[in-house]
CSV table of C-alpha atoms and ligand atoms in Angstrom, one decimal:
chain,number,residue,atom,x,y,z
C,603,MET,CA,58.9,105.7,16.4
C,604,ASN,CA,58.1,105.3,20.4
C,605,LEU,CA,56.4,102.3,20.9
C,606,VAL,CA,55.0,100.7,24.5
C,607,PHE,CA,54.6,97.2,25.1
C,608,ILE,CA,52.0,96.1,27.8
C,609,GLY,CA,51.4,93.3,28.9
C,610,ALA,CA,51.5,90.5,32.2
C,611,PRO,CA,54.9,88.9,33.0
C,612,GLY,CA,54.8,86.0,30.2
C,613,SER,CA,53.0,87.6,27.7
C,614,GLY,CA,55.5,87.2,24.9
C,615,LYS,CA,56.9,91.1,25.0
C,616,GLY,CA,60.9,90.7,25.2
C,617,THR,CA,60.5,87.7,22.7
C,618,GLN,CA,58.6,90.6,19.8
C,619,ALA,CA,60.7,93.2,20.9
C,620,LYS,CA,63.9,91.3,20.1
C,621,ARG,CA,62.4,90.4,16.5
C,622,LEU,CA,62.0,94.1,15.9
C,623,ILE,CA,65.1,94.7,17.2
C,624,GLU,CA,67.2,92.6,14.9
C,625,SER,CA,65.0,93.3,11.9
C,626,PHE,CA,64.1,96.8,12.5
C,627,GLY,CA,66.9,98.1,14.7
C,628,PHE,CA,64.4,99.5,17.5
C,629,ILE,CA,66.2,100.1,21.0
C,630,GLN,CA,64.5,97.9,23.9
C,631,LEU,CA,64.1,100.3,27.3
C,632,SER,CA,63.1,97.0,29.5
C,633,THR,CA,63.2,98.3,32.8
C,634,GLY,CA,63.3,94.6,34.3
C,635,ASP,CA,66.8,94.5,32.5
C,636,LEU,CA,67.9,97.8,33.1
C,637,LEU,CA,67.3,96.6,37.1
C,638,ARG,CA,68.8,93.8,37.0
C,639,ASN,CA,71.7,95.1,35.4
C,640,SER,CA,71.8,97.1,38.3
C,641,ILE,CA,71.4,94.7,41.1
C,642,ALA,CA,74.3,92.8,39.1
C,643,LYS,CA,77.3,95.7,39.5
C,644,GLY,CA,75.9,96.3,43.2
C,645,GLU,CA,74.8,99.5,42.9
C,646,PRO,CA,73.1,101.2,45.8
C,647,LEU,CA,70.0,101.5,43.3
C,648,GLY,CA,70.0,98.1,42.3
C,649,MET,CA,69.9,97.0,45.9
C,650,GLU,CA,67.3,99.1,46.5
C,651,ALA,CA,65.2,97.5,43.9
C,652,LYS,CA,65.8,93.9,44.9
C,653,LYS,CA,64.6,94.0,47.7
C,654,PHE,CA,60.9,94.6,46.0
C,655,MET,CA,62.0,92.3,42.9
C,656,ASN,CA,62.7,89.3,44.7
C,657,ASN,CA,59.1,89.0,46.3
C,658,GLY,CA,57.1,90.3,43.0
C,659,ALA,CA,56.2,93.8,44.4
C,660,LEU,CA,56.8,96.4,41.9
C,661,VAL,CA,59.7,98.9,42.2
C,662,PRO,CA,59.1,102.3,43.4
C,663,ASP,CA,58.2,105.2,40.8
C,664,GLY,CA,60.5,107.4,41.5
C,665,ILE,CA,62.8,105.0,40.9
C,666,LEU,CA,61.8,104.0,37.7
C,667,VAL,CA,61.0,107.2,36.7
C,668,SER,CA,65.2,108.3,37.3
C,669,LEU,CA,66.2,105.3,35.1
C,670,VAL,CA,64.2,105.5,32.2
C,671,SER,CA,65.1,109.6,32.6
C,672,HIS,CA,68.8,109.1,32.6
C,673,PHE,CA,67.9,106.4,29.7
C,674,LEU,CA,66.3,109.5,27.8
C,675,ASP,CA,68.9,111.5,27.9
C,676,SER,CA,71.3,108.8,26.2
C,677,LEU,CA,69.4,108.4,23.0
C,678,LYS,CA,70.4,109.3,20.4
C,679,PRO,CA,67.9,111.7,17.8
C,680,GLY,CA,65.4,109.9,15.7
C,681,GLN,CA,66.2,106.5,18.0
C,682,SER,CA,63.2,104.1,17.3
C,683,VAL,CA,62.0,102.9,21.3
C,684,ILE,CA,60.1,100.0,22.3
C,685,TYR,CA,59.3,100.3,26.0
C,686,ASP,CA,59.2,96.9,27.3
C,687,GLY,CA,57.7,96.4,30.9
C,688,PHE,CA,57.3,100.3,31.3
C,689,PRO,CA,55.0,102.2,31.8
C,690,ARG,CA,53.1,100.0,34.9
C,691,THR,CA,51.3,102.4,36.8
C,692,VAL,CA,49.3,105.0,35.7
C,693,ASN,CA,51.5,107.7,37.1
C,694,GLN,CA,54.3,106.1,35.5
C,695,ALA,CA,52.5,106.4,32.2
C,696,LEU,CA,52.0,110.0,33.2
C,697,GLU,CA,55.6,110.6,33.7
C,698,LEU,CA,56.6,109.2,30.7
C,699,GLY,CA,54.5,111.7,28.5
C,700,LYS,CA,55.8,114.6,30.4
C,701,MET,CA,59.5,113.3,30.0
C,702,LEU,CA,58.6,112.9,26.0
C,703,GLU,CA,56.7,116.3,26.1
C,704,SER,CA,60.3,117.9,27.0
C,705,LYS,CA,61.7,116.2,24.2
C,706,LYS,CA,59.2,117.5,21.9
C,707,GLN,CA,57.9,114.1,21.8
C,708,GLY,CA,55.4,111.2,22.5
C,709,ILE,CA,53.9,107.6,22.7
C,710,ASP,CA,53.1,106.8,19.3
C,711,ARG,CA,51.6,103.3,19.4
C,712,VAL,CA,50.9,101.2,22.5
C,713,ILE,CA,50.3,97.4,22.1
C,714,TYR,CA,48.5,95.4,24.4
C,715,PHE,CA,49.8,91.7,24.9
C,716,ASN,CA,46.3,89.8,26.2
C,717,VAL,CA,47.0,86.5,27.7
C,718,ASP,CA,45.0,84.3,30.5
C,719,PHE,CA,46.9,83.9,34.0
C,720,SER,CA,46.3,80.8,33.6
C,721,VAL,CA,48.8,80.1,30.7
C,722,LEU,CA,51.1,82.7,32.1
C,723,THR,CA,52.0,80.5,35.1
C,724,ALA,CA,52.9,77.9,32.9
C,725,ARG,CA,55.2,80.0,30.5
C,726,LEU,CA,57.0,82.2,33.4
C,727,THR,CA,58.1,78.6,35.4
C,728,GLY,CA,59.6,77.2,32.3
C,729,ARG,CA,61.4,80.4,31.3
C,730,ARG,CA,65.1,80.3,31.1
C,731,THR,CA,67.5,83.1,30.4
C,732,CYS,CA,70.9,83.1,28.6
C,733,SER,CA,72.9,84.8,31.4
C,734,LYS,CA,75.5,86.5,28.9
C,735,CYS,CA,73.3,87.2,25.7
C,736,GLY,CA,69.8,87.4,27.6
C,737,GLU,CA,68.1,85.0,24.8
C,738,ILE,CA,64.8,83.7,26.2
C,739,TYR,CA,64.0,79.8,26.1
C,740,HIS,CA,61.4,77.4,27.8
C,741,VAL,CA,61.7,73.8,29.0
C,742,VAL,CA,58.9,72.5,26.9
C,743,THR,CA,58.1,74.9,24.4
C,744,LYS,CA,61.6,76.3,23.5
C,745,PRO,CA,64.1,74.0,25.0
C,746,SER,CA,68.2,74.8,24.3
C,747,LYS,CA,69.8,72.3,22.0
C,748,VAL,CA,72.6,71.2,25.4
C,749,ASP,CA,70.6,71.1,29.0
C,750,SER,CA,71.3,74.6,30.4
C,751,VAL,CA,73.6,76.1,27.5
C,752,CYS,CA,72.4,78.8,25.2
C,753,ASP,CA,72.3,77.5,21.3
C,754,LYS,CA,73.5,81.2,20.1
C,755,CYS,CA,76.7,81.9,22.7
C,756,GLY,CA,77.0,79.1,24.5
C,757,GLY,CA,76.2,80.9,27.9
C,758,ALA,CA,74.8,79.4,30.8
C,759,LEU,CA,71.0,79.2,31.2
C,760,THR,CA,69.0,80.6,34.3
C,761,GLN,CA,66.1,81.0,36.2
C,762,ARG,CA,65.4,84.4,37.1
C,763,PRO,CA,64.8,84.0,41.3
C,764,ASP,CA,60.9,85.7,40.4
C,765,ASP,CA,59.6,83.7,38.0
C,766,LYS,CA,59.5,81.1,41.1
C,767,GLU,CA,56.1,79.8,41.3
C,768,GLU,CA,55.8,81.4,44.8
C,769,VAL,CA,56.5,84.7,43.5
C,770,ILE,CA,54.5,84.7,40.5
C,771,SER,CA,51.0,84.8,42.0
C,772,LYS,CA,52.4,88.0,43.8
C,773,ARG,CA,53.8,89.5,40.3
C,774,LEU,CA,49.9,88.9,39.0
C,775,SER,CA,48.7,90.5,41.7
C,776,GLU,CA,50.3,93.6,41.0
C,777,TYR,CA,50.0,93.1,37.4
C,778,SER,CA,46.1,93.5,38.2
C,779,ALA,CA,45.9,96.2,40.7
C,780,ASN,CA,48.5,98.6,38.9
C,781,THR,CA,49.1,98.0,35.1
C,782,ALA,CA,45.6,97.1,34.2
C,783,PRO,CA,44.4,100.2,34.9
C,784,THR,CA,47.3,101.5,32.8
C,785,ILE,CA,46.2,99.8,29.9
C,786,ASP,CA,42.6,101.3,30.4
C,787,TYR,CA,44.4,104.6,30.3
C,788,TYR,CA,45.7,103.9,26.8
C,789,ARG,CA,43.1,102.0,25.4
C,790,SER,CA,41.3,105.2,24.2
C,791,SER,CA,44.3,107.2,22.7
C,792,GLY,CA,43.5,105.7,19.1
C,793,LYS,CA,46.7,104.3,18.9
C,794,PHE,CA,46.9,101.5,20.8
C,795,LEU,CA,46.3,97.7,19.4
C,796,GLU,CA,45.1,95.2,21.6
C,797,ILE,CA,46.1,91.4,20.5
C,798,ASN,CA,45.8,87.7,21.5
C,799,ALA,CA,49.1,87.1,22.4
C,800,GLU,CA,48.6,83.1,23.3
C,801,ALA,CA,48.8,82.7,20.0
C,802,ASP,CA,51.9,81.4,18.1
C,803,VAL,CA,54.7,83.9,18.3
C,804,GLY,CA,55.0,84.2,14.5
C,805,VAL,CA,51.3,85.0,14.4
C,806,VAL,CA,51.7,87.6,17.0
C,807,GLU,CA,54.4,89.2,15.0
C,808,LYS,CA,52.2,89.4,11.9
C,809,SER,CA,49.9,91.7,13.7
C,810,ILE,CA,52.7,94.0,15.7
C,811,LEU,CA,54.0,94.7,12.1
C,812,LYS,CA,50.6,95.0,10.4
C,813,PHE,CA,49.7,97.3,13.0
C,814,LEU,CA,53.3,99.5,12.6
C,815,ASN,CA,53.2,99.2,8.8
C,816,LEU,CA,56.1,97.3,9.1
C,817,ASP,CA,54.7,94.2,7.1
C,818,ASN,CA,55.7,94.9,3.8
C,819,ASN,CA,59.6,95.8,4.8
C,820,ARG,CA,60.8,92.8,5.4
U,1488,AMP,P1,60.3,92.1,33.9
U,1488,AMP,O1,61.3,91.7,33.7
U,1488,AMP,O2,59.7,93.4,33.2
U,1488,AMP,O3,58.9,91.5,34.4
U,1488,AMP,O4,59.9,93.0,35.4
U,1488,AMP,C1,61.0,92.4,36.7
U,1488,AMP,C2,61.1,92.7,37.9
U,1488,AMP,O5,61.1,94.5,37.9
U,1488,AMP,C3,58.9,93.4,38.2
U,1488,AMP,O6,58.4,92.2,38.9
U,1488,AMP,C4,59.1,95.0,39.5
U,1488,AMP,O7,59.5,94.2,40.5
U,1488,AMP,C5,60.3,95.5,38.9
U,1488,AMP,N1,60.0,96.2,37.4
U,1488,AMP,C6,60.2,96.1,36.1
U,1488,AMP,N2,59.8,97.4,35.5
U,1488,AMP,C7,59.1,98.0,36.1
U,1488,AMP,C8,58.5,99.2,36.6
U,1488,AMP,N3,57.7,99.9,35.2
U,1488,AMP,N4,57.4,99.7,37.8
U,1488,AMP,C9,58.1,98.8,38.7
U,1488,AMP,N5,58.4,97.7,39.3
U,1488,AMP,C10,59.0,97.3,38.0
């Protein structure tokens, strides 16, 4: 199954993706994570992308399409994938459609995480991520037991450079300009679910499982 998660930064896509991975063996393609890994390794692609990311801008489509194309080539047949944070532009959506078609696949479901912008800023400024295992925390709503230390693996919790308040407004305006039209592109597809992602994490998860017909499998 190919599942697209679409929504503004901080709308909870990554949190829900982790739950589906743990319970149902999905693989996650987070283009944000791939780009951050590439930066951490000091790769030329990462260095190019960093200039855009640290300003809250979208990385050019060409870089993203090449990353995703390599990812698709590395997949074993039959693996279920969550596309988290890709596509973010209508052009990326068209390119993903073509890449999947060339592998005789398509997008099976699209889930739109709808959250008001006022809620997003509070979520993003308080977000902390484990530098070792990627577990996501929030200083107010999901603090770690020991300050700045991951409960799961003991790794250091860090704030993403683009989760600073001055960068967030730029990320949200990029979202309105580019990603909102991508949502409209998928909306009429008949395999689209809009969820109120301001609801509790467990409630959001339930609607996702119901939509995917996975609610009887756990
Ligand atoms: P994320 O972790 O998904 O919030 O992504 C962090 C940053 O990576 C974004 O603000 C963009 O600069 C860049 N990025 C991630 N995915 C994409 C994409 N599909 N298209 C363009 N830029 C992206």
